[in-house]
PDB file of C-alpha atoms in Angstrom:
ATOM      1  CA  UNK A   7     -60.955 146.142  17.573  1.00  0.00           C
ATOM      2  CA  UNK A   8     -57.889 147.757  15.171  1.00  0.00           C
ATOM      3  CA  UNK A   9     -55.766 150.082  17.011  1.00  0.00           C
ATOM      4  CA  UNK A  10     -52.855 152.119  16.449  1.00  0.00           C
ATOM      5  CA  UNK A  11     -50.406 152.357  19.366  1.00  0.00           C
ATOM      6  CA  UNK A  12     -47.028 154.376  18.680  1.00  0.00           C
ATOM      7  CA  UNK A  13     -44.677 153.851  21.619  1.00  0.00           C
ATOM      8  CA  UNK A  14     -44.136 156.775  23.752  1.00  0.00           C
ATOM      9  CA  UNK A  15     -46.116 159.971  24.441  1.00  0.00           C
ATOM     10  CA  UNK A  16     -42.390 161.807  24.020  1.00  0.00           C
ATOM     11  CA  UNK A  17     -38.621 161.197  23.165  1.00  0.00           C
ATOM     12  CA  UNK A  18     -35.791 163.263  24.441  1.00  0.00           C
ATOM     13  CA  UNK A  19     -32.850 162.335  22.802  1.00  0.00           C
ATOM     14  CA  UNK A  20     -29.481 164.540  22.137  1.00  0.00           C
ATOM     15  CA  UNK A  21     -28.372 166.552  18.972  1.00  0.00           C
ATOM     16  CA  UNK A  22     -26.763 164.232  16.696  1.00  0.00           C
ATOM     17  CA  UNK A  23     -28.336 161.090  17.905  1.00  0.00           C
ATOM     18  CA  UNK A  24     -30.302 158.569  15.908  1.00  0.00           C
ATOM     19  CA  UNK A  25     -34.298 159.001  17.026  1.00  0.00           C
ATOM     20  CA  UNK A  26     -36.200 156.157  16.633  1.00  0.00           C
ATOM     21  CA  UNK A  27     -40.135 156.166  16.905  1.00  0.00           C
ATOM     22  CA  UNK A  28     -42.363 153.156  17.150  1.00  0.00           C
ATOM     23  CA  UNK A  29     -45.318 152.552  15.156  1.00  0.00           C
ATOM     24  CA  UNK A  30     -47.783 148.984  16.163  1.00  0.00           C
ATOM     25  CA  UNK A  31     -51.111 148.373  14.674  1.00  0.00           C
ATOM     26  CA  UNK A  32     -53.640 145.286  15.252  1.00  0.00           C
ATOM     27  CA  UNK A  33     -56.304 143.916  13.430  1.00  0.00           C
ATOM     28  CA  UNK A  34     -55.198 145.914  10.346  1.00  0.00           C
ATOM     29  CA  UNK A  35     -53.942 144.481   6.829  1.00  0.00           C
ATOM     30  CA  UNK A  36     -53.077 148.023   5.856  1.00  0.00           C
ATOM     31  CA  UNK A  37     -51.632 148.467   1.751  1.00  0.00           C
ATOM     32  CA  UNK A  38     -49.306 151.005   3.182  1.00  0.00           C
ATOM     33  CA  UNK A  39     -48.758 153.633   5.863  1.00  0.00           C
ATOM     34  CA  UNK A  40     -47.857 156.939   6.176  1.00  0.00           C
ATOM     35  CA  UNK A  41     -45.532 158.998   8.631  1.00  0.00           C
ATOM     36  CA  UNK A  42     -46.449 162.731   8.847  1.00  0.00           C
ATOM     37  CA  UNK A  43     -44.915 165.407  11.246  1.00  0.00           C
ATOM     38  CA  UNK A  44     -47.296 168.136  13.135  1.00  0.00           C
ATOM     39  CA  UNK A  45     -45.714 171.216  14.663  1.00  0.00           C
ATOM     40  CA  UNK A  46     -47.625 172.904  17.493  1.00  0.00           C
ATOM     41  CA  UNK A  47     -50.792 175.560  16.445  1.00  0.00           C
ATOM     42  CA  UNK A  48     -49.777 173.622  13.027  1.00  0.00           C
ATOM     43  CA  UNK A  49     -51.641 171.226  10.865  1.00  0.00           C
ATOM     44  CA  UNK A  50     -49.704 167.692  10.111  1.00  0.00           C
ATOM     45  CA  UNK A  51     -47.182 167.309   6.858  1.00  0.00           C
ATOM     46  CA  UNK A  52     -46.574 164.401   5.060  1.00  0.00           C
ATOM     47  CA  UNK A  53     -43.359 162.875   5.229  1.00  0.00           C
ATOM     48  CA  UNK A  54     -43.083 159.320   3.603  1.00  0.00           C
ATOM     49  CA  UNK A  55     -45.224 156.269   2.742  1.00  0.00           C
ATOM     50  CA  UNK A  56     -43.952 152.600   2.858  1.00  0.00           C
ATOM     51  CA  UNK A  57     -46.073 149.920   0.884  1.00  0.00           C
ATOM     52  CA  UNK A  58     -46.578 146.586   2.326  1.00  0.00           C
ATOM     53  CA  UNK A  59     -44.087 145.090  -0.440  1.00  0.00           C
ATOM     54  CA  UNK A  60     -41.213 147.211   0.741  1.00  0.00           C
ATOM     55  CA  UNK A  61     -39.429 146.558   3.945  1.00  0.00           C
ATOM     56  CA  UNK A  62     -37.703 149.723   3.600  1.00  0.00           C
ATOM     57  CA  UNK A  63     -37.980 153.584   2.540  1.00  0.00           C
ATOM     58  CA  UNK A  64     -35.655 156.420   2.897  1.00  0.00           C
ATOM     59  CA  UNK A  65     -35.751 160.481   2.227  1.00  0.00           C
ATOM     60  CA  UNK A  66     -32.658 162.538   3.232  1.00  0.00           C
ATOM     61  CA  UNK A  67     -31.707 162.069   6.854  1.00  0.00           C
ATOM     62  CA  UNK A  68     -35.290 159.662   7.622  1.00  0.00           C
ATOM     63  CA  UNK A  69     -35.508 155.990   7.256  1.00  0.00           C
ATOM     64  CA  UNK A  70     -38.942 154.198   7.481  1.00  0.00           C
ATOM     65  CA  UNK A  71     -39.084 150.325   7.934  1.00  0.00           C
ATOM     66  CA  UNK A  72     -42.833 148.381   7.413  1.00  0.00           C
ATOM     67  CA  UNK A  73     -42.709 145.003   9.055  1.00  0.00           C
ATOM     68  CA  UNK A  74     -46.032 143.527   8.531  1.00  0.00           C
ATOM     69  CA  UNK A  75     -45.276 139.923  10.647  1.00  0.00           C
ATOM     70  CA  UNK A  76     -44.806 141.925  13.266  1.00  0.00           C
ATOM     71  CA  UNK A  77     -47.310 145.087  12.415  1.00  0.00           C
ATOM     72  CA  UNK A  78     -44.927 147.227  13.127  1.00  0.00           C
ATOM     73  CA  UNK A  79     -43.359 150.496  11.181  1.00  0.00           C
ATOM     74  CA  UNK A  80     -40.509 151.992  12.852  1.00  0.00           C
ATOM     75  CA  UNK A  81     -39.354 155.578  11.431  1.00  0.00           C
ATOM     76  CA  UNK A  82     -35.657 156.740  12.258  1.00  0.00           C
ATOM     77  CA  UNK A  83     -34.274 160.358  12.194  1.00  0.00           C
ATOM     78  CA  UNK A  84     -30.336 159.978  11.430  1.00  0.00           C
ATOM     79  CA  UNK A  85     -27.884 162.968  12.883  1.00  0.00           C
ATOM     80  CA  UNK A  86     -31.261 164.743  14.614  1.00  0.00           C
ATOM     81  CA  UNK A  87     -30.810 168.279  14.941  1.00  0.00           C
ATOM     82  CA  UNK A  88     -32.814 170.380  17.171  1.00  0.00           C
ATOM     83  CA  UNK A  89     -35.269 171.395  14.364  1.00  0.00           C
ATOM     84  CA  UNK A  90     -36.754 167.863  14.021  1.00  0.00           C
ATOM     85  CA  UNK A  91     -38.361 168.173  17.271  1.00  0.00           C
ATOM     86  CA  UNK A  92     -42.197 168.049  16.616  1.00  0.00           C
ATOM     87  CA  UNK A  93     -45.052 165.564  16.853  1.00  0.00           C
ATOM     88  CA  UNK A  94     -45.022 162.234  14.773  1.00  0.00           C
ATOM     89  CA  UNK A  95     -47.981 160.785  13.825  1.00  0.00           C
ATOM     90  CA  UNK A  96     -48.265 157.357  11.682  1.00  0.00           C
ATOM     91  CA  UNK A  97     -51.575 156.660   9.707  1.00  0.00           C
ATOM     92  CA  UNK A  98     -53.172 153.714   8.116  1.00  0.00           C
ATOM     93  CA  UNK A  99     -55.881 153.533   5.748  1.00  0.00           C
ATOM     94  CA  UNK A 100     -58.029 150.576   6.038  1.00  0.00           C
ATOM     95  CA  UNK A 101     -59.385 150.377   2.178  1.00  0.00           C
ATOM     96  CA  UNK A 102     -56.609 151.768   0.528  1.00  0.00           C
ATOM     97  CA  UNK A 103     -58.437 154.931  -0.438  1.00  0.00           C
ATOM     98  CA  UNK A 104     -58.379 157.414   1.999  1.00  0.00           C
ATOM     99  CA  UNK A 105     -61.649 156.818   3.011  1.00  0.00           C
ATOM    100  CA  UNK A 106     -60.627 155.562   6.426  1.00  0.00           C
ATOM    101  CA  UNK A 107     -57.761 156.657   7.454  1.00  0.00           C
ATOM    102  CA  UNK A 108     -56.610 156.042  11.290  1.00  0.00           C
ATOM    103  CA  UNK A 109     -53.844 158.375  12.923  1.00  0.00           C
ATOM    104  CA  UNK A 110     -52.240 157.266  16.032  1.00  0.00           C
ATOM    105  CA  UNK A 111     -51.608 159.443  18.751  1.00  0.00           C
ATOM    106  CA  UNK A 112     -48.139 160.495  18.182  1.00  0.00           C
ATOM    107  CA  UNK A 113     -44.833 160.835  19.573  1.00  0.00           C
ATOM    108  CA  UNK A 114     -43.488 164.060  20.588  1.00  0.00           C
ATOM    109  CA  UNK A 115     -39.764 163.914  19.396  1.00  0.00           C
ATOM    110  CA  UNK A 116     -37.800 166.876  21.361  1.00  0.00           C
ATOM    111  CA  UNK A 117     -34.106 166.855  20.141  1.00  0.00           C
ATOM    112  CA  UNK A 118     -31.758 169.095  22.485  1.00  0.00           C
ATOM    113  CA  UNK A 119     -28.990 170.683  21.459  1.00  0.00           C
TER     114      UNK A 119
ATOM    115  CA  UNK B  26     -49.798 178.610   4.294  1.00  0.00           C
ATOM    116  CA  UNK B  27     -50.843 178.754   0.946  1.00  0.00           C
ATOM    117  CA  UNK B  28     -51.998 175.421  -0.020  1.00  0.00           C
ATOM    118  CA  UNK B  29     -55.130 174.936   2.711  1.00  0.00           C
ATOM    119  CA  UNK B  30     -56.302 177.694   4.682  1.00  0.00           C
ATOM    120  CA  UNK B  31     -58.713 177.707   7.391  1.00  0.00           C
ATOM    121  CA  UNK B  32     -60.811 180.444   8.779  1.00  0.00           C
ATOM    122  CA  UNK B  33     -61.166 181.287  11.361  1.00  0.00           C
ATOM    123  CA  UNK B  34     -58.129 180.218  13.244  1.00  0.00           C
ATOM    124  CA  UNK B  35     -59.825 180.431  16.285  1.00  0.00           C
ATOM    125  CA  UNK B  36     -63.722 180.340  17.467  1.00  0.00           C
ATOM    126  CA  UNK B  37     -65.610 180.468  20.667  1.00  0.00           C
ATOM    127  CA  UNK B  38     -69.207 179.734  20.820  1.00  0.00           C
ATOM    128  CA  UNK B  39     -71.782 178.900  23.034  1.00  0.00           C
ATOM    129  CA  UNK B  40     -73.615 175.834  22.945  1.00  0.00           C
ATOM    130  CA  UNK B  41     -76.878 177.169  21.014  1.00  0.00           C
ATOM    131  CA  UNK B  42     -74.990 179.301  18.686  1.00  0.00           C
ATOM    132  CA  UNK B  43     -74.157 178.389  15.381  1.00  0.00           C
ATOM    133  CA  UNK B  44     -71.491 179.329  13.407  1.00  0.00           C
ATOM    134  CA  UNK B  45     -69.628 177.178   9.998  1.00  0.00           C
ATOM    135  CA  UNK B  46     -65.631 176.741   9.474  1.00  0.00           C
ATOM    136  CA  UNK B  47     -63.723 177.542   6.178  1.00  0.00           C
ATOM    137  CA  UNK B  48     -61.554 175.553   4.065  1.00  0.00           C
ATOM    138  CA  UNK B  49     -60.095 176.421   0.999  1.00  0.00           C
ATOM    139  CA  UNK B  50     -57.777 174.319  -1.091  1.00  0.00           C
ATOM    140  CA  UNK B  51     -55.416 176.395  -3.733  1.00  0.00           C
ATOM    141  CA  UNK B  52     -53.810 172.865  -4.929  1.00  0.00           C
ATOM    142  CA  UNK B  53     -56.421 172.128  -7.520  1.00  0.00           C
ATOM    143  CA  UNK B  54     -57.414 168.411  -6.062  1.00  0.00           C
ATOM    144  CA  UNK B  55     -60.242 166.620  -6.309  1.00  0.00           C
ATOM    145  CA  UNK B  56     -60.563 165.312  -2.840  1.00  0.00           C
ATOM    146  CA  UNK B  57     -61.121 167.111   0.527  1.00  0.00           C
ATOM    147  CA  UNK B  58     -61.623 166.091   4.446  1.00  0.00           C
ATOM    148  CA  UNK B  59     -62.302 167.022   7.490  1.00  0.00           C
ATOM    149  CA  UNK B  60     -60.517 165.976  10.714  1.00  0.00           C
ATOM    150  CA  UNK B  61     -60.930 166.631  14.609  1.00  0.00           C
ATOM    151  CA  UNK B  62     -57.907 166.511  16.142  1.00  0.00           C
ATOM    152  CA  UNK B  63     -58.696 166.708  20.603  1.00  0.00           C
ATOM    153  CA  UNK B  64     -56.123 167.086  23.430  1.00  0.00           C
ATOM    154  CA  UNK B  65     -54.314 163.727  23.816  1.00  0.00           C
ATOM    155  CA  UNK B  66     -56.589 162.018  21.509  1.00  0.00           C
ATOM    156  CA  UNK B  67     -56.076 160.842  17.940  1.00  0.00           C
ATOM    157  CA  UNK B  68     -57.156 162.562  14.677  1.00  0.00           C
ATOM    158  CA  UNK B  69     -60.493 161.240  13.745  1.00  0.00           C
ATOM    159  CA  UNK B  70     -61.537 161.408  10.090  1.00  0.00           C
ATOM    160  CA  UNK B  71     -64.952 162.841  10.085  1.00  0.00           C
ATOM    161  CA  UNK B  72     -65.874 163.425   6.637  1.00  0.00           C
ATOM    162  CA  UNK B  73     -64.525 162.507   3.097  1.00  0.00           C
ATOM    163  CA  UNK B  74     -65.384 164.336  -0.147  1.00  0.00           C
ATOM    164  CA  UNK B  75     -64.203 163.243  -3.790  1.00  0.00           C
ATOM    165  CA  UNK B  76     -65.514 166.070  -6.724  1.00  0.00           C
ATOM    166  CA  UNK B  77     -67.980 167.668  -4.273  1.00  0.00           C
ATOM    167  CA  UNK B  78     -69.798 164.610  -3.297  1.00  0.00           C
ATOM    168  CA  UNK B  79     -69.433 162.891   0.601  1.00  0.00           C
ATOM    169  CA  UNK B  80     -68.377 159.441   0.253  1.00  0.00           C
ATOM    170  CA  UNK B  81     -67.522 158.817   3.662  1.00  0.00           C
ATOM    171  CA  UNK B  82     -69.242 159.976   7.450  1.00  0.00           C
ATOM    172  CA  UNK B  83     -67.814 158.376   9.876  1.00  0.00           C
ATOM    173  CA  UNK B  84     -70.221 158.170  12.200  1.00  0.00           C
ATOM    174  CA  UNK B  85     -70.321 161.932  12.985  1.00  0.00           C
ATOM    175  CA  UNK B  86     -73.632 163.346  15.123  1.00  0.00           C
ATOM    176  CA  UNK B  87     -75.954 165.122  12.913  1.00  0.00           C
ATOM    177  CA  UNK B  88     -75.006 168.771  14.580  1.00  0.00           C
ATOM    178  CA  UNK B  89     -72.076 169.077  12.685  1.00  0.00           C
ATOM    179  CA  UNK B  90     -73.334 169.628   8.519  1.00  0.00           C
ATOM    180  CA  UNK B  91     -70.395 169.514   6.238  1.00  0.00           C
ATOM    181  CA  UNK B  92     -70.619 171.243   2.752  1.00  0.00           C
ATOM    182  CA  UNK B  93     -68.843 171.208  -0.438  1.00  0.00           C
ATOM    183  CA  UNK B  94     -70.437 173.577  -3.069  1.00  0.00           C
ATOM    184  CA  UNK B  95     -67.053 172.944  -5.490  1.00  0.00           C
ATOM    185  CA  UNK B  96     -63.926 171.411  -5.596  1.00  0.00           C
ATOM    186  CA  UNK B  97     -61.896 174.017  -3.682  1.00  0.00           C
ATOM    187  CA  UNK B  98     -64.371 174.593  -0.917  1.00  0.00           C
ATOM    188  CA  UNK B  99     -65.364 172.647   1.880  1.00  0.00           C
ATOM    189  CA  UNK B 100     -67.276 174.203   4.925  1.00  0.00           C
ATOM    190  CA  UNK B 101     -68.514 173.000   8.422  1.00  0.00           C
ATOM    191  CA  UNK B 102     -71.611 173.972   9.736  1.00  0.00           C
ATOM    192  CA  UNK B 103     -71.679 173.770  13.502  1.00  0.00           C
ATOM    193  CA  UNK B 104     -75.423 173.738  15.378  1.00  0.00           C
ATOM    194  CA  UNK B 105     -76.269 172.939  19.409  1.00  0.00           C
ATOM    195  CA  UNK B 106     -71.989 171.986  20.054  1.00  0.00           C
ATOM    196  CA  UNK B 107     -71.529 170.188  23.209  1.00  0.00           C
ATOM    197  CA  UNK B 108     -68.805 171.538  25.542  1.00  0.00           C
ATOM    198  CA  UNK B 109     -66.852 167.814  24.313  1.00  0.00           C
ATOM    199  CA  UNK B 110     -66.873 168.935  20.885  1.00  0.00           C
ATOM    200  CA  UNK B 111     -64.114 171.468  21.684  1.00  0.00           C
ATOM    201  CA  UNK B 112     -61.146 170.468  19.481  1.00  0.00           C
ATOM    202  CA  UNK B 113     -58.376 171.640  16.872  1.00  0.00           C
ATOM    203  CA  UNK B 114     -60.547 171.109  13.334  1.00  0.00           C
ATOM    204  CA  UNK B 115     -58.589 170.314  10.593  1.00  0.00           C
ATOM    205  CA  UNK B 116     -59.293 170.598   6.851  1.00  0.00           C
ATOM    206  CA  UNK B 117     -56.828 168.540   4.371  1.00  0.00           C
ATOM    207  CA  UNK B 118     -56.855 168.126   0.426  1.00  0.00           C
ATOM    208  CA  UNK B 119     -55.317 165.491  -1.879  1.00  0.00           C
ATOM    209  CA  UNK B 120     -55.457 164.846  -5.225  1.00  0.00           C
ATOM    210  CA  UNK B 121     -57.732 162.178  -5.313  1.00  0.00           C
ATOM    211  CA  UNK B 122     -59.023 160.073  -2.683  1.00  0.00           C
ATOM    212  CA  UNK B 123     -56.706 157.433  -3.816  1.00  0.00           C
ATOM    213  CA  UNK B 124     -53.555 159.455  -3.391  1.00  0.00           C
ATOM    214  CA  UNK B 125     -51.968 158.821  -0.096  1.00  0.00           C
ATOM    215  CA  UNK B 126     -50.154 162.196   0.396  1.00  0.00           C
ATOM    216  CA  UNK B 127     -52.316 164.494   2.447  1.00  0.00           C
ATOM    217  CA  UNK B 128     -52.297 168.234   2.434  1.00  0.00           C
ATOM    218  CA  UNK B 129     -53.757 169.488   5.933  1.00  0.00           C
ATOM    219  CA  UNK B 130     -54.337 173.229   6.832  1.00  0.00           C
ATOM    220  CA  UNK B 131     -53.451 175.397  10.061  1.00  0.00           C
ATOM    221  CA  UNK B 132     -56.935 173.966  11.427  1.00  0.00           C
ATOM    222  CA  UNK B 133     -59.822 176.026  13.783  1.00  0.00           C
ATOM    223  CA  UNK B 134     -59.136 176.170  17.478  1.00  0.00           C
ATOM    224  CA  UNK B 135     -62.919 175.544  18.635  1.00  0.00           C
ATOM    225  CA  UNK B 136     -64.033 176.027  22.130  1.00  0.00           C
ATOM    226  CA  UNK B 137     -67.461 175.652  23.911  1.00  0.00           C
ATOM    227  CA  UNK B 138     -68.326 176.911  26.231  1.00  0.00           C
TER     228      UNK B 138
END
């Protein structure tokens, strides 16, 4: 069956550190996936999408990486600060349309100061 | 939030009541979902609408009756709720059904009891 496993239920890492969050699907040939953040009592926000021809995506202090030997996206926060400390959630959509898109669980990041 | 708003934030009901959720997209796109989102679980797509019309259930029991009478309005009818169908409901617009970026709203705190 396809799954979506991201790699820890929480990270604890200090300010200034490099956060890195874990992203493995199976069974899936996604076109691209997504990386959104959710705050608590908050609906998700979209952060940055990496196609399946680029091994590489960046936006201000976040770096997203899309291996797809491996199945694996791994999405960095450079210099974390305190305020990045929310939920993570990847997403893939199976037929490229948002028609079927699957969210994994996420990773709650906490970043203290 | 002004972009997708949800009401109400929060709802109680019993499991014979029913009751609908709100959505309301000020973004002007064409395409609007619904998600549940439950404790330690991952969000599940549960319905898919593109210019009013549903082109996508996934698989979601008949007592929950989604409705899109335009373009900036989607609603959720609830009927007969189980005590399992207690989640965080969340209501998201894009552009079109092809475009990847998601816009999701506060969602509706549901409980039954």
């Amino acid at each position: 069956s396809q799954k979506i496993e991201q790699n820890s239920e929480a990270l604890n890492i200090q300010e200034g550190k490099t956060a890195t969050l874990t992203c493995n699907y199976t069974n899936y040939s996604p076109a691209y996936l997504q990386w959104y953040r959710q705050d608590p009592g908050r609906g998700p926000v979209f952060l940055l999408l990496i196609r399946e021809n680029e091994k590489e995506k960046r936006k201000e202090r976040l770096k997203v990486t899309f291996d797809t030997t491996l199945k694996q996206s791994l999405f960095h926060i450079t210099a974390s600060q305190p305020a990045d400390s929310a939920t993570y959630l990847c997403a893939l959509d199976l037929r490229g349309n948002n028609n079927d898109m699957r969210f994994g669980a996420g990773t709650r990041l906490t970043v203290k100061p | 939030e002004t972009g997708v708003t949800q009401t109400p934030r929060h709802l109680v009901m019993g499991m014979t009541n029913k009751k609908s959720l709100k959505c309301e997209q000020h973004l002007g796109h064409n395409a609007m979902y619904w998600y549940k989102q439950s404790a330690k679980k991952p969000l599940e797509l549960m319905f898919v609408y593109s210019l009013e019309e549903r082109v996508e259930n996934n698989s979601v029991p008949s007592r929950f009756s989604p409705e899109c009478p335009n373009s900036s309005h989607l609603f959720l009818h609830l009927h007969t709720l189980q005590p399992e169908d207690s989640a965080l409901y969340l209501c998201a617009s894009s552009q079109d059904p092809g475009t990847y970026e998601q816009y999701f709203g506060p969602g509706t705190r549901l409980t039954v009891t």
